[in-house]
PDB file of C-alpha atoms in Angstrom:
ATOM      1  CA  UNK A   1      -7.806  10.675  15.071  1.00  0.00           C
ATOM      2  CA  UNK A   2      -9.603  12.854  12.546  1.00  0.00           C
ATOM      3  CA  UNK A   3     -12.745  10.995  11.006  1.00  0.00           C
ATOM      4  CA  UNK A   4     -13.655  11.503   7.018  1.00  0.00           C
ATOM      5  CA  UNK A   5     -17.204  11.037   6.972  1.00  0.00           C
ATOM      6  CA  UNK A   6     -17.930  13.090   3.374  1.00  0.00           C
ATOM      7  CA  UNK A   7     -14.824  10.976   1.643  1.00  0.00           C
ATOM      8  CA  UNK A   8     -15.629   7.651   3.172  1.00  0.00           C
ATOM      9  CA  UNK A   9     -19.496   8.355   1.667  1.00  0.00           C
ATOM     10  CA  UNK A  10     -18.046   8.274  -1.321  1.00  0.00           C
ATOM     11  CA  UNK A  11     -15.295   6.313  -1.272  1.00  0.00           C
ATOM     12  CA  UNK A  12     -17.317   3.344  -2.978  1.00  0.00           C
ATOM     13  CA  UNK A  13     -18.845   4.872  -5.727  1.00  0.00           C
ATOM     14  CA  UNK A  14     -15.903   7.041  -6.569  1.00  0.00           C
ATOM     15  CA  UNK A  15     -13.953   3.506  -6.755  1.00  0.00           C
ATOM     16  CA  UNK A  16     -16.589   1.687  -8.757  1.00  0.00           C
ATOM     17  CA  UNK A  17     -14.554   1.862 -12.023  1.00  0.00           C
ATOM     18  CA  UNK A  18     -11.254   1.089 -10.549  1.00  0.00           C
ATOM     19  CA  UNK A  19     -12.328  -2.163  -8.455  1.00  0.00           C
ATOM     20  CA  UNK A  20     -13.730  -3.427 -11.599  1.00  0.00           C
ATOM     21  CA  UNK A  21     -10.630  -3.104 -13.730  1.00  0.00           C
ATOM     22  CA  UNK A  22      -7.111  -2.843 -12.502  1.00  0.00           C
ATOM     23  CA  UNK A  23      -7.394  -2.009  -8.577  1.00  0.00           C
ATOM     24  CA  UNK A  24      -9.321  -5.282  -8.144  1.00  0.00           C
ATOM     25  CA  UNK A  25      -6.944  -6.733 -10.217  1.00  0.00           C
ATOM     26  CA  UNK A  26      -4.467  -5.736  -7.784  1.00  0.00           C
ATOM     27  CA  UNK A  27      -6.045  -6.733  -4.497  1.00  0.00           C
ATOM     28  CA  UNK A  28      -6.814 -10.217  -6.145  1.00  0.00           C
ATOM     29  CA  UNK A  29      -2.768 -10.535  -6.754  1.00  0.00           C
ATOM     30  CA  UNK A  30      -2.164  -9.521  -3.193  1.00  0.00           C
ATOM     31  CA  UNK A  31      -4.688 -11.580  -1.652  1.00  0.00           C
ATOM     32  CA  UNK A  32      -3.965 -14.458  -3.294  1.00  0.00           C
ATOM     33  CA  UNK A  33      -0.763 -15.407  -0.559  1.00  0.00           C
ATOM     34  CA  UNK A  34      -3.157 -14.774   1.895  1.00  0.00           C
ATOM     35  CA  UNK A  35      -3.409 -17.723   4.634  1.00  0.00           C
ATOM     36  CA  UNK A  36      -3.648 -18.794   8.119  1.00  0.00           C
ATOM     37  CA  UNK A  37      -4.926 -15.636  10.693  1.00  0.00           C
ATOM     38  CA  UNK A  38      -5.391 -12.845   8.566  1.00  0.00           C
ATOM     39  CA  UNK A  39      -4.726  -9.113   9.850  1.00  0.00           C
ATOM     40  CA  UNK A  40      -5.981  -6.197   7.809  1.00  0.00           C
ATOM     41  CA  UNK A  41      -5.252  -2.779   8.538  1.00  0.00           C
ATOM     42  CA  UNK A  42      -7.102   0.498   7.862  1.00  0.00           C
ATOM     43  CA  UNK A  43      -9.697  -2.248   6.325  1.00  0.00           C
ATOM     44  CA  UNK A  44     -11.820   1.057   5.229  1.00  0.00           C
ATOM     45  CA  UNK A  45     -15.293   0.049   3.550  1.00  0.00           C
ATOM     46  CA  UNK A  46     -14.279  -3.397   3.437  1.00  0.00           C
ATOM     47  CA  UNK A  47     -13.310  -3.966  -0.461  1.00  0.00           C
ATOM     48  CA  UNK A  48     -11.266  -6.666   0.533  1.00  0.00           C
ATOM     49  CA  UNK A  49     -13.405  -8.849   2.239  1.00  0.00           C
ATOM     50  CA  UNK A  50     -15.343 -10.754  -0.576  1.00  0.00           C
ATOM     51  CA  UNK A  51     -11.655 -11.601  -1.892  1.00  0.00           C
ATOM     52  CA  UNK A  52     -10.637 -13.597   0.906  1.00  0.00           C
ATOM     53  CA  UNK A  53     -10.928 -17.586   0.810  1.00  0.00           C
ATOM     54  CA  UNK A  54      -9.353 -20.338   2.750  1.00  0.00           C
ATOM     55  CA  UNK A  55      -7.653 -18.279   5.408  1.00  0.00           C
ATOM     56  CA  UNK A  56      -8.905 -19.055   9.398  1.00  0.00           C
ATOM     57  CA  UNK A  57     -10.158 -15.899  10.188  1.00  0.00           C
ATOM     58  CA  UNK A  58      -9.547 -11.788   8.962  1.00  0.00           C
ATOM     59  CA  UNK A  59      -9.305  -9.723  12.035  1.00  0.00           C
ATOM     60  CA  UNK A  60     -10.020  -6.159  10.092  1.00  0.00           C
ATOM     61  CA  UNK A  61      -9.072  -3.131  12.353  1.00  0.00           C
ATOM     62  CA  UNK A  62     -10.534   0.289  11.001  1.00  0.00           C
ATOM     63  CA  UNK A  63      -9.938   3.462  13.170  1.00  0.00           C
ATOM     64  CA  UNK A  64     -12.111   6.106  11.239  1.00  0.00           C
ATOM     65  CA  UNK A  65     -15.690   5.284  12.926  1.00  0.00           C
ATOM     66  CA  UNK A  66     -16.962   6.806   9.186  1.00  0.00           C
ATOM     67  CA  UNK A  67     -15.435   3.933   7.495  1.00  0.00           C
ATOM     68  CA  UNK A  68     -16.093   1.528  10.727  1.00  0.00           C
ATOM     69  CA  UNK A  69     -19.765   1.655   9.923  1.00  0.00           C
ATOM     70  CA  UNK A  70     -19.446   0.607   6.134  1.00  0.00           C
ATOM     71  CA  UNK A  71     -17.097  -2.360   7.032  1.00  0.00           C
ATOM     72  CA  UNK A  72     -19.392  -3.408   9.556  1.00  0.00           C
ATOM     73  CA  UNK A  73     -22.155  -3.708   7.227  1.00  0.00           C
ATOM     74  CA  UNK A  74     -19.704  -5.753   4.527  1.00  0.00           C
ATOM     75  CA  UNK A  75     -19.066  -8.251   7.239  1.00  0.00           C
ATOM     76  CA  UNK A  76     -22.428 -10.306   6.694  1.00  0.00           C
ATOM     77  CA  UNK A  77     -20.779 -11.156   3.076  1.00  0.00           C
ATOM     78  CA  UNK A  78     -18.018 -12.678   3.730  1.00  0.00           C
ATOM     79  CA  UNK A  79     -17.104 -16.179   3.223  1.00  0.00           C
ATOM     80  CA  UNK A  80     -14.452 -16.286   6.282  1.00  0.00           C
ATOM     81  CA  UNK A  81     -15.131 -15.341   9.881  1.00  0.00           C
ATOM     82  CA  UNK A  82     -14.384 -11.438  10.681  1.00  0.00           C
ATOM     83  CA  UNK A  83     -13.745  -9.689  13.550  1.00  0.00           C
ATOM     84  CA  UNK A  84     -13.762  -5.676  13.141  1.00  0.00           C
ATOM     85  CA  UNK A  85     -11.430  -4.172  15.809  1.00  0.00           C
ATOM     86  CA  UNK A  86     -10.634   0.151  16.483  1.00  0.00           C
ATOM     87  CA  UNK A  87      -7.517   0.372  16.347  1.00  0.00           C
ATOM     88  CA  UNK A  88      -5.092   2.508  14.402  1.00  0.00           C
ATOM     89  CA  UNK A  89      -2.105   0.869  12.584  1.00  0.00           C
ATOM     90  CA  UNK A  90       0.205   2.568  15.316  1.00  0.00           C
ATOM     91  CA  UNK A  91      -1.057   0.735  18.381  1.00  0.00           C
ATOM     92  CA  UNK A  92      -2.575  -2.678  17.636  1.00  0.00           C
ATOM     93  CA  UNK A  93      -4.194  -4.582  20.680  1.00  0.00           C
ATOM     94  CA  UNK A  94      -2.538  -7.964  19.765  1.00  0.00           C
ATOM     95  CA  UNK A  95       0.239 -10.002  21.129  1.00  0.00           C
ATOM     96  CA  UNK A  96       3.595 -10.446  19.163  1.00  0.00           C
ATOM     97  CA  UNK A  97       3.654 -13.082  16.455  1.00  0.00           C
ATOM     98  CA  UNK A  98      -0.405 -13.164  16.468  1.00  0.00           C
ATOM     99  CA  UNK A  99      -0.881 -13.735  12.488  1.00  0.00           C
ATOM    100  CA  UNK A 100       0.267 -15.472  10.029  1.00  0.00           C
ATOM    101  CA  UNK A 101      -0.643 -13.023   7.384  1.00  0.00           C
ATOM    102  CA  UNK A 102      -1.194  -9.000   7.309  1.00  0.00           C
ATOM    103  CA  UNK A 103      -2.987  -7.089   4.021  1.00  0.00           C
ATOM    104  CA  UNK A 104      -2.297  -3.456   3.807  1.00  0.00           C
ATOM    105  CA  UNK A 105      -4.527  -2.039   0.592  1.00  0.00           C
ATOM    106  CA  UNK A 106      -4.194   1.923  -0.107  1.00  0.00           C
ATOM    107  CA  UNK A 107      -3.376   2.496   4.162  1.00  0.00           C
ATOM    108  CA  UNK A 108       0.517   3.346   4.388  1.00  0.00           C
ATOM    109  CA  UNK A 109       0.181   6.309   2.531  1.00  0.00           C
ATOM    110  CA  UNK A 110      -2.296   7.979   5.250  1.00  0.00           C
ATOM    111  CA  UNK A 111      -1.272   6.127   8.859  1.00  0.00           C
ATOM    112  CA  UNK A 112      -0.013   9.089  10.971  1.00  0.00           C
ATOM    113  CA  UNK A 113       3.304   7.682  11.793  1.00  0.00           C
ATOM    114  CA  UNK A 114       4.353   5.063   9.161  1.00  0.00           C
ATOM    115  CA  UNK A 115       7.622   4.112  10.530  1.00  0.00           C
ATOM    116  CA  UNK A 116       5.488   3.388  13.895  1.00  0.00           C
ATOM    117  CA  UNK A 117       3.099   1.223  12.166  1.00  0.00           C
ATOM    118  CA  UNK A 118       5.646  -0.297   9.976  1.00  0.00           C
ATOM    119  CA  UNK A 119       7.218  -1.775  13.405  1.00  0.00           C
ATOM    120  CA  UNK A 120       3.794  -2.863  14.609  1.00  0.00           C
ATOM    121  CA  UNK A 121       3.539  -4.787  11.326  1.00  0.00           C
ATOM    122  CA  UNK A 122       6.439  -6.552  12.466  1.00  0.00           C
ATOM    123  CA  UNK A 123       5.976  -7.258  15.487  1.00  0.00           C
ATOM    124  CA  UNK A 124       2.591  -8.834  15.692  1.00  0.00           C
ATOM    125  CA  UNK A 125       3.477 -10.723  12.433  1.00  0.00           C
ATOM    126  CA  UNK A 126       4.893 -14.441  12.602  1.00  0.00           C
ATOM    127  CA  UNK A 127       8.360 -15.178  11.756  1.00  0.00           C
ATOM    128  CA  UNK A 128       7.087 -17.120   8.689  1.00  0.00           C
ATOM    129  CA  UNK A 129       4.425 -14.587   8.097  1.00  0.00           C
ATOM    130  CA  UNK A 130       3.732 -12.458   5.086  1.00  0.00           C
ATOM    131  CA  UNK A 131       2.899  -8.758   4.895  1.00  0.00           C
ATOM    132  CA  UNK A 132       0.883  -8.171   1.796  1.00  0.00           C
ATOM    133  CA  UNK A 133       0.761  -4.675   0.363  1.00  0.00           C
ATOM    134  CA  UNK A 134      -0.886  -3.231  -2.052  1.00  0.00           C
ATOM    135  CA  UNK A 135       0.179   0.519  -2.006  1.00  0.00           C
ATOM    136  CA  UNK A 136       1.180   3.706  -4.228  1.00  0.00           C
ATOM    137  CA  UNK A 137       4.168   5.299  -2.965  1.00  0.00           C
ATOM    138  CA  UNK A 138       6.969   8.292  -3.624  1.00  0.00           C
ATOM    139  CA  UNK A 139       8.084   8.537  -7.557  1.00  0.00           C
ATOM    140  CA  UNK A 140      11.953   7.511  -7.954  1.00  0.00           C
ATOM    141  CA  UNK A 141      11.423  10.340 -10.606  1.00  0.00           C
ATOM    142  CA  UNK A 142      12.982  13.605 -10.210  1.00  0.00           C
ATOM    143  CA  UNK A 143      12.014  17.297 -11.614  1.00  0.00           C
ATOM    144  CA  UNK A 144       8.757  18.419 -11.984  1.00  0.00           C
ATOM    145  CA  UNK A 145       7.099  15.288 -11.387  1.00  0.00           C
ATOM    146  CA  UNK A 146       8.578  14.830  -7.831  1.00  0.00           C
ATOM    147  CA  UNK A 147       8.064  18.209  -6.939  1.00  0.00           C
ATOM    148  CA  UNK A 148       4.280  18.248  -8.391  1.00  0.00           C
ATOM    149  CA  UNK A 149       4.300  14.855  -5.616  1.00  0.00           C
ATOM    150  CA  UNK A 150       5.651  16.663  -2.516  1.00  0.00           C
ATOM    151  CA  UNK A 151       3.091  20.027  -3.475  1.00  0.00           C
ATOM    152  CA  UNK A 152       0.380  17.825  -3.492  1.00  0.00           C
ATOM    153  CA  UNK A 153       0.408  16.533  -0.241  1.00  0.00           C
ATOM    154  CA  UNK A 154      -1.264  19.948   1.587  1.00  0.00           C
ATOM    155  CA  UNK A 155      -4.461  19.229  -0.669  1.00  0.00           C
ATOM    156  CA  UNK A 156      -4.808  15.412  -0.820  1.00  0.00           C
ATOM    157  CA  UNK A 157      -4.221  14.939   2.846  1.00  0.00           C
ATOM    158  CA  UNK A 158      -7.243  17.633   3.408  1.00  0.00           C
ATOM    159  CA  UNK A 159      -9.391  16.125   0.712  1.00  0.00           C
ATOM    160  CA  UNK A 160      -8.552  12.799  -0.077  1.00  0.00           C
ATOM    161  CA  UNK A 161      -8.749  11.084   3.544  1.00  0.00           C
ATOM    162  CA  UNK A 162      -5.383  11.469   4.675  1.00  0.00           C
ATOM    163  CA  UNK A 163      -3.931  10.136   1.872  1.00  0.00           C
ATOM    164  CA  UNK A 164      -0.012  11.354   1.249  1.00  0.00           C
ATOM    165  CA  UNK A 165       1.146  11.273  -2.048  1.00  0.00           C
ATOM    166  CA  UNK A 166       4.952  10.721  -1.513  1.00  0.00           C
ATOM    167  CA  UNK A 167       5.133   8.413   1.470  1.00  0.00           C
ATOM    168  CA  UNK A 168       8.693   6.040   0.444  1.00  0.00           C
ATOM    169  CA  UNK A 169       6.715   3.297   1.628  1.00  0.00           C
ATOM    170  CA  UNK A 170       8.584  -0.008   0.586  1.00  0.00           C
ATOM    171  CA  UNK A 171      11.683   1.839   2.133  1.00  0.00           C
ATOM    172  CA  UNK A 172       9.943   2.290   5.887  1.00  0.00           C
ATOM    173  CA  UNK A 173       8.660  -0.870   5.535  1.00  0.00           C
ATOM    174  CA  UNK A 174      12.155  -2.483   4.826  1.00  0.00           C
ATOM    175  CA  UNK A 175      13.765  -0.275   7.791  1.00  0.00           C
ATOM    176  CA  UNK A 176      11.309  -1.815   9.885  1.00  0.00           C
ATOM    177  CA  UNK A 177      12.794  -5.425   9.374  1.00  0.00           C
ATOM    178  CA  UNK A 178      11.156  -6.839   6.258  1.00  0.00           C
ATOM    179  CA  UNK A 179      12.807  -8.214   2.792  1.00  0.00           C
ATOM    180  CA  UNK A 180      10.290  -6.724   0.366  1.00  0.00           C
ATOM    181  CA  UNK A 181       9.414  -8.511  -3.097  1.00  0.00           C
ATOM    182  CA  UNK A 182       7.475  -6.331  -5.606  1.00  0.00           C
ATOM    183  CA  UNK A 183       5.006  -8.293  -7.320  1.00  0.00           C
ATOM    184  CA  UNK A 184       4.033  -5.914 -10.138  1.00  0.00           C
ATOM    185  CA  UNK A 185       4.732  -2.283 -10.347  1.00  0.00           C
ATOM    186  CA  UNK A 186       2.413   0.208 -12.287  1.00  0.00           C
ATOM    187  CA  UNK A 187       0.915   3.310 -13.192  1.00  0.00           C
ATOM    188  CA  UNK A 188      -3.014   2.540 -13.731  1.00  0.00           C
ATOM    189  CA  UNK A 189      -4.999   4.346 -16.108  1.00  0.00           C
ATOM    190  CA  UNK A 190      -7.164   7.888 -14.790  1.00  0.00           C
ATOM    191  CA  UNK A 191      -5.329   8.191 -11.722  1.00  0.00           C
ATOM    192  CA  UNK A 192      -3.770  11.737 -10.780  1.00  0.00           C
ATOM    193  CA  UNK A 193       0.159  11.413 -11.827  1.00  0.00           C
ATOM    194  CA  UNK A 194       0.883  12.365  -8.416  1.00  0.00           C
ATOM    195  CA  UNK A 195      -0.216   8.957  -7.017  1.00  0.00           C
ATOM    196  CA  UNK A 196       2.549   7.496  -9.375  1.00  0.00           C
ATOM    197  CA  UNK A 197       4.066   4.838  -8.876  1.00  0.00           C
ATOM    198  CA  UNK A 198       1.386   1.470  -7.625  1.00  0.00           C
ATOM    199  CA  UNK A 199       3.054  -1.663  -6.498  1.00  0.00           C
ATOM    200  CA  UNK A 200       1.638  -4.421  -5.169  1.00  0.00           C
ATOM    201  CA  UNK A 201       4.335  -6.700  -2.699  1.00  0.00           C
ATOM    202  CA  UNK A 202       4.939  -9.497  -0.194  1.00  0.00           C
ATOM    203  CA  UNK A 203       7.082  -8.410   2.637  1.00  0.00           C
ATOM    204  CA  UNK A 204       8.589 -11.472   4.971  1.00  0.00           C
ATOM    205  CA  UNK A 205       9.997 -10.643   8.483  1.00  0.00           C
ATOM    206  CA  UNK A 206      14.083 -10.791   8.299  1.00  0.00           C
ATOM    207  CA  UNK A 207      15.123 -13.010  10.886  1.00  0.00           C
ATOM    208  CA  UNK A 208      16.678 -10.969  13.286  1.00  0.00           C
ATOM    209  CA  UNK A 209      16.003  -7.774  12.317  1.00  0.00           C
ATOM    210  CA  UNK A 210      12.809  -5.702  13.885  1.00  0.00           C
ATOM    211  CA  UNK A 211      12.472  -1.816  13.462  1.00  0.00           C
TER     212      UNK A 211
END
């Protein structure tokens, strides 16, 4: 996989304001159904970890060996046990039905194959689990601002590690066997239009159904 070294440098301090108003906001509301074995994906620099509390264990995987190095160094300040695991969304080492609980904060948008991760999700998540996302995904709005959404892609994928601006997220996610709940939907203040909508969500596995 490509690495983003110069982004991930940044990635913190570039954040700063938004973790202290309404993107920590958002991983708190997310978090908060967090319990049992915990999975994270694409766990980054580790923002979530501080947030976690009376869960078993957060197994935090984190293919991007830039971003690898800063979660390994949040691990020491966590109040759970952590295991830190490369592996990409799209091929996670772990047996079927392995947690109870998987977070997904700002990842969806950049995996490589989303329907492919969408049906690891499912797989390695119990059949009472919870897949907690917190997420911006594709505007249900049409004219210029969905075309200004799919233009942007070229440019934030270079620039803003991976990221894809009109990933239908909640939709893949749903295809891949999961009855999706939005918990809040929202457009936060001094972000680019193009990242427009935010939701934050609890997905539960349809009984049943896998992608």
């Amino acid at each position: 996989m490509r690495s983003h070294p110069v982004y991930a440098s940044v990635y913190d301090r570039y954040n700063r304001g938004a973790e202290r108003t309404w993107l920590g906001e958002a991983r708190h509301l997310a978090l908060g159904h967090a319990r049992g074995r915990v999975l994270e994906i694409g766990a980054g620099t580790g923002m979530n970890l501080l947030r976690y509390r009376d869960v078993e264990e957060v197994v935090a995987t984190e293919p991007d060996p830039a971003y690898r190095r800063r979660l390994e160094q949040r691990v020491p300040e966590a109040q759970v046990p952590v295991q830190v695991v490369d592996a990409p969304a799209e091929r996670l080492p772990f047996p079927d039905a392995s947690f109870d609980t998987i977070v997904s904060t700002l990842v969806l948008c950049s995996v490589d194959d989303p329907a492919r991760s969408a049906a690891e999700l499912r797989r390695v998540l119990r059949p009472d689990g919870a897949l907690l996302l917190v997420e911006h995904i594709q505007t249900s709005a049409g004219g210029f601002t969905r075309l200004a959404q799919h233009a942007s892609v070229p440019f934030w994928r270079l620039f803003v590690g991976g990221c894809r601006t009109n990933r239908p997220t909640l939709r893949t996610v749903a295809d891949a066997g999961f009855e999706v709940k939005e918990l809040d939907r929202f457009h936060p203040p001094h972000v680019p239009f193009v990242m427009f909508p935010f939701v934050v969500a609890v997905a539960s596995p349809l009984e049943g159904k896998a992608g």
